[in-house]
Tab-separated table of C-alpha atoms in Angstrom:
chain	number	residue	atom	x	y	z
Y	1	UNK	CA	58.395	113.035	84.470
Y	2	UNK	CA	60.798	111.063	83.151
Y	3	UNK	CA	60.930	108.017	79.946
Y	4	UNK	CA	64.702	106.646	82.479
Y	5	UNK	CA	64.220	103.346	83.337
Y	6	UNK	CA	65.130	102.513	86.597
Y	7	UNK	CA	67.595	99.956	86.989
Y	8	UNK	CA	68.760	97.960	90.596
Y	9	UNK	CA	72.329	96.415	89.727
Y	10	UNK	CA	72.908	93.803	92.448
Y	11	UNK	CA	75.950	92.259	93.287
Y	12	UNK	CA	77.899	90.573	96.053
Y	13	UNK	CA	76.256	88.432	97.868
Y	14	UNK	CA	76.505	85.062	100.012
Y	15	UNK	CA	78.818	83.186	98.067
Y	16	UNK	CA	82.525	82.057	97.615
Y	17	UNK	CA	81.761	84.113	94.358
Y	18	UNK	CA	81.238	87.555	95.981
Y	19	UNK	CA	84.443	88.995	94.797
Y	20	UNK	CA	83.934	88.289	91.589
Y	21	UNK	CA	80.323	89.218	91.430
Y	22	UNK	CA	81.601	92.907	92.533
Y	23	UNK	CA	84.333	92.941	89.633
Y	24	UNK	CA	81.396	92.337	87.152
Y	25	UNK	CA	79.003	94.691	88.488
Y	26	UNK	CA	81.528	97.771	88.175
Y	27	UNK	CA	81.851	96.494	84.055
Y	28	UNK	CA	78.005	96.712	84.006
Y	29	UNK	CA	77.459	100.263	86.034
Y	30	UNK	CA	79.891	101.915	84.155
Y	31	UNK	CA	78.631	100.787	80.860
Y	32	UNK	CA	74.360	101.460	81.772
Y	33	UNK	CA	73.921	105.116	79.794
Y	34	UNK	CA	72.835	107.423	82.089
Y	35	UNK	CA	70.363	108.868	80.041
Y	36	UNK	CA	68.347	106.274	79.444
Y	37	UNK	CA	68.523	104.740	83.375
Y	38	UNK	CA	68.150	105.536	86.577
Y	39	UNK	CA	70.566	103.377	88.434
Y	40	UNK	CA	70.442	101.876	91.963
Y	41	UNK	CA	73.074	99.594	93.186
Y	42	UNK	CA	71.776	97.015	95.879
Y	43	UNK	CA	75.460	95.538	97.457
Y	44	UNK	CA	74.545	92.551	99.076
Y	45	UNK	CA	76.813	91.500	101.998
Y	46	UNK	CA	78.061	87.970	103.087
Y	47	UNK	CA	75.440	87.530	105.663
Y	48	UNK	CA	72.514	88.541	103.652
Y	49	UNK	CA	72.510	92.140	104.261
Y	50	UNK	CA	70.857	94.062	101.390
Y	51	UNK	CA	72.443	97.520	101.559
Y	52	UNK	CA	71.506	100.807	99.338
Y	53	UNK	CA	72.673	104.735	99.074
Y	54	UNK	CA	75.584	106.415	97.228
Y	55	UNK	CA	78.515	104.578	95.532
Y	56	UNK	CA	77.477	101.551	96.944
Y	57	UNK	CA	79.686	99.416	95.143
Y	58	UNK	CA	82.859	101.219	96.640
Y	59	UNK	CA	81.626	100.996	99.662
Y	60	UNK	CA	81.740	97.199	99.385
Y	61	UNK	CA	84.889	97.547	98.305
Y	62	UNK	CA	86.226	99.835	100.977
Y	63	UNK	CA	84.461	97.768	103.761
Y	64	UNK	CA	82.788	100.904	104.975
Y	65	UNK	CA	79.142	100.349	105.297
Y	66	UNK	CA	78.111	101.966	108.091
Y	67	UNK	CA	76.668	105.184	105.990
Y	68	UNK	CA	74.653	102.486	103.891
Y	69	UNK	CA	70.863	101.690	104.280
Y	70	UNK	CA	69.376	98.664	104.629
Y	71	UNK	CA	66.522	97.182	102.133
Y	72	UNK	CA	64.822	94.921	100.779
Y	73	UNK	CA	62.310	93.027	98.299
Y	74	UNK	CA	59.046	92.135	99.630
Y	75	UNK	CA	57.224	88.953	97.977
Y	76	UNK	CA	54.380	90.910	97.387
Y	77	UNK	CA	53.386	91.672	93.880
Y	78	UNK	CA	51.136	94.759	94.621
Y	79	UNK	CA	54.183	96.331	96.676
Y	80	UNK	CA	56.474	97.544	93.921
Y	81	UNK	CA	60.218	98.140	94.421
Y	82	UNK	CA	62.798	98.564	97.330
Y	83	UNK	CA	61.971	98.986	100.676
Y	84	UNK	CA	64.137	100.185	103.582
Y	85	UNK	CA	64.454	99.097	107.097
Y	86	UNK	CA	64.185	101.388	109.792
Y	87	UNK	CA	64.735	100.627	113.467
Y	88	UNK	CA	62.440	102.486	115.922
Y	89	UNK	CA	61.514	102.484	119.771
Y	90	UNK	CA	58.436	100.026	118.387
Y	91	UNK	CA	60.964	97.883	116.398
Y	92	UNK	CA	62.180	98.034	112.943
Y	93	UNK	CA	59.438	99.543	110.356
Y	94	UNK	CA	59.468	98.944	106.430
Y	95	UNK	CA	59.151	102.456	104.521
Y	96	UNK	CA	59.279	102.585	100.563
Y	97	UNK	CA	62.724	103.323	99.864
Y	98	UNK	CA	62.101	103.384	95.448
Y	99	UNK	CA	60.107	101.684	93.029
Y	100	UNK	CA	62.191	99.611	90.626
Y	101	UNK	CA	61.977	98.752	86.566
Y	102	UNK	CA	64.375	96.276	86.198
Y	103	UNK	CA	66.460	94.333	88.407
Y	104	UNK	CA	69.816	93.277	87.358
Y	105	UNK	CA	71.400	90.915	89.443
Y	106	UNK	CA	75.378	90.050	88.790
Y	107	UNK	CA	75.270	87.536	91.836
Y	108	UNK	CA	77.479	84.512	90.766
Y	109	UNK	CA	77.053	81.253	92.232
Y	110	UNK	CA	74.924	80.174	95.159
Y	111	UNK	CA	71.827	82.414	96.358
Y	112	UNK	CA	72.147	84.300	92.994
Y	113	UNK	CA	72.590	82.414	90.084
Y	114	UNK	CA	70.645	79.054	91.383
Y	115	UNK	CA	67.321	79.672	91.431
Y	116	UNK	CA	66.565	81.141	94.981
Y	117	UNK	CA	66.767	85.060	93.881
Y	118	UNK	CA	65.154	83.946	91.114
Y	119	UNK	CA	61.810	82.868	93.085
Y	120	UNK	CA	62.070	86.042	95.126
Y	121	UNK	CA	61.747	87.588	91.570
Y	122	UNK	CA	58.599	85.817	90.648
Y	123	UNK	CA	57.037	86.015	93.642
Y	124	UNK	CA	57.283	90.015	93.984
Y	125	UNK	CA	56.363	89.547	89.919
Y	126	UNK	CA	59.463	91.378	88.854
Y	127	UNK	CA	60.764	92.062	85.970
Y	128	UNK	CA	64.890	90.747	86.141
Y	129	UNK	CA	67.758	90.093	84.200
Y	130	UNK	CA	68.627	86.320	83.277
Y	131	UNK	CA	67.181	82.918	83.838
Y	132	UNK	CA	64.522	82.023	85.861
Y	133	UNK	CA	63.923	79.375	88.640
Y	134	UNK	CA	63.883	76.534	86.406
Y	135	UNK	CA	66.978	77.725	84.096
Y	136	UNK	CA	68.949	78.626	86.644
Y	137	UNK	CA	68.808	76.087	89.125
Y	138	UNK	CA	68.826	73.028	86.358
Y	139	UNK	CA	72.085	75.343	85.371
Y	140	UNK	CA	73.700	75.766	88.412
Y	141	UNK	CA	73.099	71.973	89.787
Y	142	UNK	CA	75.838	70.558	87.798
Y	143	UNK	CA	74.973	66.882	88.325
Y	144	UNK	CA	71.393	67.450	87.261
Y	145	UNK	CA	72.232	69.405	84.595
Y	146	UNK	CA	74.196	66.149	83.337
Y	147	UNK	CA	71.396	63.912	83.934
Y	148	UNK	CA	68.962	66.626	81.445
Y	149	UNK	CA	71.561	66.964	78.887
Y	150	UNK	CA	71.737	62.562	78.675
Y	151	UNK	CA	68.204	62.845	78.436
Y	152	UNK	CA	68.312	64.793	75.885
Y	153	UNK	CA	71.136	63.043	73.626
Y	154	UNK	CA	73.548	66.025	74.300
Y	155	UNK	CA	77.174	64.549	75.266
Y	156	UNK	CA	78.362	64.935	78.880
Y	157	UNK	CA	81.981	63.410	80.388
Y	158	UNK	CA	81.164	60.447	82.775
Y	159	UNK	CA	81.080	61.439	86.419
Y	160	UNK	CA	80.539	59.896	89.837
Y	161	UNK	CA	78.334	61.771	92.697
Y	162	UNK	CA	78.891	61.840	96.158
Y	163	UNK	CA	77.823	63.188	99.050
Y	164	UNK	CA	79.702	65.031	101.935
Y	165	UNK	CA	78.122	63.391	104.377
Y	166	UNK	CA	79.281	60.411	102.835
Y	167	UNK	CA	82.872	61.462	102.937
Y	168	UNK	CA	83.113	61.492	106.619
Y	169	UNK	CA	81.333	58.039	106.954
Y	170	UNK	CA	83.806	56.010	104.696
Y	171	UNK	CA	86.170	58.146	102.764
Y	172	UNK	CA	87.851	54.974	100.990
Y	173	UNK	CA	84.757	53.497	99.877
Y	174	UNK	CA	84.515	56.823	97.716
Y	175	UNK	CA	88.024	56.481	96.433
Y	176	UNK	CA	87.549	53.009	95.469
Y	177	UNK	CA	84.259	54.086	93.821
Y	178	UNK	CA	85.530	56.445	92.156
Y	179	UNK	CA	89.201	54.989	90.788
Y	180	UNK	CA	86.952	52.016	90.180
Y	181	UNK	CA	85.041	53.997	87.692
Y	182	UNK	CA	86.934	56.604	86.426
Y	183	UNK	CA	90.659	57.000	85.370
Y	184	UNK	CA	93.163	59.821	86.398
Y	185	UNK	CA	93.281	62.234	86.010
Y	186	UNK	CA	89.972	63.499	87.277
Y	187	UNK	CA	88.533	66.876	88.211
Y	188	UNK	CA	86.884	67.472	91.897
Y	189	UNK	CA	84.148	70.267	92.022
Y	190	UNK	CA	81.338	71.056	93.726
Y	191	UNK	CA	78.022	70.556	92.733
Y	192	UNK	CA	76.320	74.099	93.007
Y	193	UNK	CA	79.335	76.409	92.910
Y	194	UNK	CA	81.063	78.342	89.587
Y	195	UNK	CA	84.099	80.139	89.068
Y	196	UNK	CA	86.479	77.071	89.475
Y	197	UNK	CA	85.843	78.241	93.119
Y	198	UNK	CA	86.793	74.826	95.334
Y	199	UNK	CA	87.724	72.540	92.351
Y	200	UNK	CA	91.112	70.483	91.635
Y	201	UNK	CA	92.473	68.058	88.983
Y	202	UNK	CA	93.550	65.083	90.663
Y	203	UNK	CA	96.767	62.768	89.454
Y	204	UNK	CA	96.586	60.713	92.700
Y	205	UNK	CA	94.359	58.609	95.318
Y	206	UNK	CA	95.990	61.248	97.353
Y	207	UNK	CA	95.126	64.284	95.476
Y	208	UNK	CA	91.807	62.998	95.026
Y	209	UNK	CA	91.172	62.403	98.955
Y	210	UNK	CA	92.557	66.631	99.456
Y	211	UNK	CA	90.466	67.251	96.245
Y	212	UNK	CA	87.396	66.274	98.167
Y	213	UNK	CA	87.872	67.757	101.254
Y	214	UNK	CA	88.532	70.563	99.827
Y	215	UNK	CA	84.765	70.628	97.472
Y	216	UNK	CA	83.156	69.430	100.988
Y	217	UNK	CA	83.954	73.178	102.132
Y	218	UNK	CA	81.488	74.849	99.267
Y	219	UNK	CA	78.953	71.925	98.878
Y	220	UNK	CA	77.174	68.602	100.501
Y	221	UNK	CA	77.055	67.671	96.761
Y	222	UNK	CA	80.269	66.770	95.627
Y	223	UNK	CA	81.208	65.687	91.785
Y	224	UNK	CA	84.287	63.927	90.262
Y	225	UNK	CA	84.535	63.641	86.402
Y	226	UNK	CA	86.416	61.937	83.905
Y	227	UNK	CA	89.495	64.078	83.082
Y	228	UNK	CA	89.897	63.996	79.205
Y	229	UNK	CA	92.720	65.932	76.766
Y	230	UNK	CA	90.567	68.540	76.037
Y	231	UNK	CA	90.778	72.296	74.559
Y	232	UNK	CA	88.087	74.626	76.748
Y	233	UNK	CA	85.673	76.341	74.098
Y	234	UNK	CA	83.147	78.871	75.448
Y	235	UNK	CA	80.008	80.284	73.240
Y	236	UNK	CA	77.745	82.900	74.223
Y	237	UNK	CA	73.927	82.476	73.948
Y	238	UNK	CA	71.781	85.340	74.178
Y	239	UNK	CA	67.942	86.110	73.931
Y	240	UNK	CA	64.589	84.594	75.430
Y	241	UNK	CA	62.890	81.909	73.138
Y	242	UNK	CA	64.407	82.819	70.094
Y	243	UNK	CA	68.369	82.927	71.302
Y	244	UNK	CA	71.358	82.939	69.237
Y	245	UNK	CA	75.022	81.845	69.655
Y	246	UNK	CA	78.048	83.760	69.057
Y	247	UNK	CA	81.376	82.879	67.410
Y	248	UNK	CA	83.460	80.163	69.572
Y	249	UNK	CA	86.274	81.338	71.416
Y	250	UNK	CA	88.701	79.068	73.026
Y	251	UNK	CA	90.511	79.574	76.706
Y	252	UNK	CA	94.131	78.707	76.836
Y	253	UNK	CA	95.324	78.324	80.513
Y	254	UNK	CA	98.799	78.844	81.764
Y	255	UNK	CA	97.988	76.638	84.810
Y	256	UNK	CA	96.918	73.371	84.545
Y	257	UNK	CA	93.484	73.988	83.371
Y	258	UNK	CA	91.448	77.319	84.390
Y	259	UNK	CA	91.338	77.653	87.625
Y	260	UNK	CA	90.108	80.442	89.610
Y	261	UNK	CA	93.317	82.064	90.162
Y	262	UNK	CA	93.580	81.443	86.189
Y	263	UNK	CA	90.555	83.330	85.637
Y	264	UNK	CA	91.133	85.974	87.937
Y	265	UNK	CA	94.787	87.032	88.737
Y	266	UNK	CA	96.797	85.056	86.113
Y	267	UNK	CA	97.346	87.120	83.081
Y	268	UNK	CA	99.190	84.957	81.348
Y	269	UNK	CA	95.964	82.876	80.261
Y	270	UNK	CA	94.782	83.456	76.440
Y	271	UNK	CA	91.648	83.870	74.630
Y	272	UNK	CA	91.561	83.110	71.162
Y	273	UNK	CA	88.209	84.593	69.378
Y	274	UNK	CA	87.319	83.363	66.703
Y	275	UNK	CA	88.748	79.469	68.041
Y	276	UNK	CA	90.636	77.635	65.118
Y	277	UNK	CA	88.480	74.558	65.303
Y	278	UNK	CA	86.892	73.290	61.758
Y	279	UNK	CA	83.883	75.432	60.889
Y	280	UNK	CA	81.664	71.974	61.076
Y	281	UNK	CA	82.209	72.115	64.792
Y	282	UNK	CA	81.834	74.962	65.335
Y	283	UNK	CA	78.646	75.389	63.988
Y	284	UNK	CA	77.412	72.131	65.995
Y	285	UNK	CA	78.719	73.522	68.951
Y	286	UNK	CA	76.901	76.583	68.443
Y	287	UNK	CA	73.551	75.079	67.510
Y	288	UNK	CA	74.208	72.751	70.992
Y	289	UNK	CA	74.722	75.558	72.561
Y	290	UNK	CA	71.290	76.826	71.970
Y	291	UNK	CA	69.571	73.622	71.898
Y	292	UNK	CA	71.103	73.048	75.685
Y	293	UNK	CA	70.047	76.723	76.284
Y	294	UNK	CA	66.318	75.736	75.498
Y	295	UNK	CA	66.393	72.450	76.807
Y	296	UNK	CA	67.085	74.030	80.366
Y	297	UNK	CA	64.581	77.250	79.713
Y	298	UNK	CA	67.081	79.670	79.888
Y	299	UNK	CA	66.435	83.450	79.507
Y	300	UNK	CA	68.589	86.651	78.613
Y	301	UNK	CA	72.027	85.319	78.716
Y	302	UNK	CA	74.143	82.086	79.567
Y	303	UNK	CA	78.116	80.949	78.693
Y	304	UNK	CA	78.246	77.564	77.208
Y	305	UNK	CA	81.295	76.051	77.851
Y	306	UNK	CA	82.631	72.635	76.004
Y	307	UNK	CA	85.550	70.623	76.058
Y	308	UNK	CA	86.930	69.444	72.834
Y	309	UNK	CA	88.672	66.144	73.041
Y	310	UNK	CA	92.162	67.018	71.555
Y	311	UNK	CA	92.585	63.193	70.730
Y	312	UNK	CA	89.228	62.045	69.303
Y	313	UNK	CA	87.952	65.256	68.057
Y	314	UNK	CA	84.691	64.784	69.988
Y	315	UNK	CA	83.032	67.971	71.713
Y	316	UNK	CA	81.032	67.339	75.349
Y	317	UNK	CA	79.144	70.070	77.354
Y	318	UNK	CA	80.440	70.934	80.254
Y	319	UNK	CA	77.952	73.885	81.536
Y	320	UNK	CA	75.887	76.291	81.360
Y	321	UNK	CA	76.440	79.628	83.415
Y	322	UNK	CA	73.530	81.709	83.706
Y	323	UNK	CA	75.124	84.477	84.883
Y	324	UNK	CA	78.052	84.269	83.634
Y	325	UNK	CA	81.367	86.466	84.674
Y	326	UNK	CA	80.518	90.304	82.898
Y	327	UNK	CA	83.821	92.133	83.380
Y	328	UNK	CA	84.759	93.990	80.252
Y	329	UNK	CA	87.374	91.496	79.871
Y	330	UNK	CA	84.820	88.527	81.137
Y	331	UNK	CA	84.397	85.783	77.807
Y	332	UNK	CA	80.501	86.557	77.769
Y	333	UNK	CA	80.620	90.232	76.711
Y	334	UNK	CA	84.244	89.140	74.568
Y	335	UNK	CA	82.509	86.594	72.187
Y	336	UNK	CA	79.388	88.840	71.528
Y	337	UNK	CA	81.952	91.871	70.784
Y	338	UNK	CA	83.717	89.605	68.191
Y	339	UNK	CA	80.381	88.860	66.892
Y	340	UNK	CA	79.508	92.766	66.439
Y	341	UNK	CA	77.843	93.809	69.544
Y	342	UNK	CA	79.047	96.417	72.256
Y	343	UNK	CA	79.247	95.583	76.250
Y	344	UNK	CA	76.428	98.464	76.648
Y	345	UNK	CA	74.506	97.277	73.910
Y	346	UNK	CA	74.366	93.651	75.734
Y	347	UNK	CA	73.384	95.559	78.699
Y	348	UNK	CA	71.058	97.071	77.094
Y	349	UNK	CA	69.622	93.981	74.967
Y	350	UNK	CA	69.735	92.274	78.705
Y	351	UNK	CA	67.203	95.131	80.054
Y	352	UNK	CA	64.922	95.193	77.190
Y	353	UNK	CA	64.782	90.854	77.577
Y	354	UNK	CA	63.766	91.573	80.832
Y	355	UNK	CA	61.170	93.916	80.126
Y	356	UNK	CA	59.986	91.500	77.414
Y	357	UNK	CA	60.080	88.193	79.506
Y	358	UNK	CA	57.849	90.105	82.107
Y	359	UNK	CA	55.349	90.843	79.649
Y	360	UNK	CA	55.149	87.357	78.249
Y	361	UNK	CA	54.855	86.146	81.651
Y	362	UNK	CA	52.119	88.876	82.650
Y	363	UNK	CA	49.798	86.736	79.340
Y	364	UNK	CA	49.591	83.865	82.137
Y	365	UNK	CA	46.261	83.514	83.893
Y	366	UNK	CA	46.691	82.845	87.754
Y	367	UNK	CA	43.181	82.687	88.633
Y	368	UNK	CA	41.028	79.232	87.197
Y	369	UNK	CA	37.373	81.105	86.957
Y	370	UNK	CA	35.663	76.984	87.191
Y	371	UNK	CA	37.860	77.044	90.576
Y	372	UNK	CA	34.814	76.945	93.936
């Protein structure tokens, strides 16, 4: 018998994210104690393909599956854990492959982070990692999550939506609609997508028009926002409905403003923790920071990331990333260790979240007994 939690790390997945999502999970497995887990990594492959067995996650990297079995979750609450996929004369067959604790999934962006793995989760009746259906979707949806935060009196730059379909039909319509509403520069991205994956600032009706085509490739949702003079200020938020914010740091791009190439093979970017901003913002970006957090029904962990006008002084939300990038070097796990807290003891605080969000959510009756 054993006390070891066991833990399914999953990563990859079908997104223009995948790459990243495998940088984070190698932070997170080679920070989960070994004592205290069992750990299982799940790589999931472009097309869908969950895949299990031995050093999974170099596998990935090595582009040698072949050795690798295939598995998956079944929305089934009284079938616990992983089950793997065997093909036989009679067809492929299901056959327990491992019962499961905790998942952790470090899937970034689409079919991980929005929602969809999320429902998978509740269905089977799971205990996971993060945000749920509602948090992360409302999260992820970027033009949504600007329409909650107006609700809710929290300040968001103006924006125009459009639709890809809609590009195709009458691409100077959008131009006009959106140089008739919005000054350059502006920023392109698409709607459900993270990692500055597929976005551009825009000087130019010509930039704009590539800008576009270019979001069109990750998203039928496409959103173009007011560009403003802005420093980039990220907090992390951590915890269930009690969360708390970290110390502010601020992201100083080499490039033109953080692209994904900034993020992920420019150096030359700098991160400043604590940021020098007056402690008065600060502390009301941190306290908007949670409020947005709760607002959305977020769980275990999310980056909240602002722009501070460097003209005006004014702050506005940009987003919330649910799952956000976990390298060792990632923001996330860089404001919480300036704020006294260890990568593996996030990990850890992330898995015991989990364990508690399950329970909370096992206090819900399914079943209405005045129901004929």
């Amino acid at each position: 018998m054993t006390d070891k939690l066991k833990v399914a790390v999953l990563f990859g997945g079908r997104s223009g994210e995948h790459a990243v999502s495998r940088m984070s999970a190698r932070s997170v497995l080679a920070a989960l104690d070994a004592n205290k887990y069992d750990v299982i990594e799940i790589g999931i492959t472009h097309e869908g393909i969950w895949l299990a067995g031995e050093r999974v996650l170099d596998a990935f990297v090595a582009e040698k599956l072949d050795h690798l079995t295939p598995v998956t979750l079944v929305p089934d609450p009284n079938r616990n854990g992983l089950y793997q996929i065997k093909s036989t004369p009679h067809g492929e067959q299901f056959e327990h492959f491992t019962d499961v604790d905790v998942y952790f999934p470090i899937l970034h962006g689409t079919f991980g982070e929005d929602g969809t793995l999320q429902g998978l989760f509740e269905m089977a009746n799971v205990a996971y990692v993060g945000a749920g259906v509602l948090g992360s979707s409302v999260g992820m949806d970027k033009a949504v999550f600007k329409a909650v935060m107006r609700a809710h009196h929290i300040p968001v730059v103006d924006e125009v939506l459009s639709l890809r379909s809609d590009l195709h039909k009458n691409m100077d319509a959008i131009l006009d609609r959106v140089e008739a509403s919005l000054a350059y520069p502006v920023f392109v991205k698409p709607v459900n997508m993270g990692s500055s994956v597929g976005v551009s600032k825009c000087y130019s009706r010509a930039d704009l028009l590539e800008g576009l085509m270019d979001a069109a490739q990750f998203d039928r949702r496409i959103l173009i926002e007011r560009g403003i003079n802005a420093r980039e200020i990220e907090i992390s938020v951590l915890g269930n409905d009690q969360p708390r914010a970290s110390l502010p740091g601020e992201i100083r791009p080499e490039a033109d403003f953080y692209s994904y190439d900034a993020k992920y093979h420019d150096d030359r970017s700098q991160a400043f923790i604590p940021a020098d901003i007056p402690a008065g913002t600060a502390e009301m970006m941190r306290s908007t920071a949670v409020r947005a957090y709760q607002v959305i029904d977020c769980a275990g962990m999310a980056r909240v990331d602002f722009l501070l006008d460097k003209d005006s002084g004014e702050f506005y939300l940009n987003e919330v990333n649910t799952l956000p990038g976990f390298t060792q070097i990632s923001m996330y796990p860089k404001l919480w260790e300036a704020s006294g807290m260890s990568y593996a003891d996030i990990c850890d605080r992330l898995i015991e979240l989990a364990v508690e969000r399950r329970a909370e959510r096992d206090q819900t009756q399914w079943r209405y007994e005045g129901e004929r």
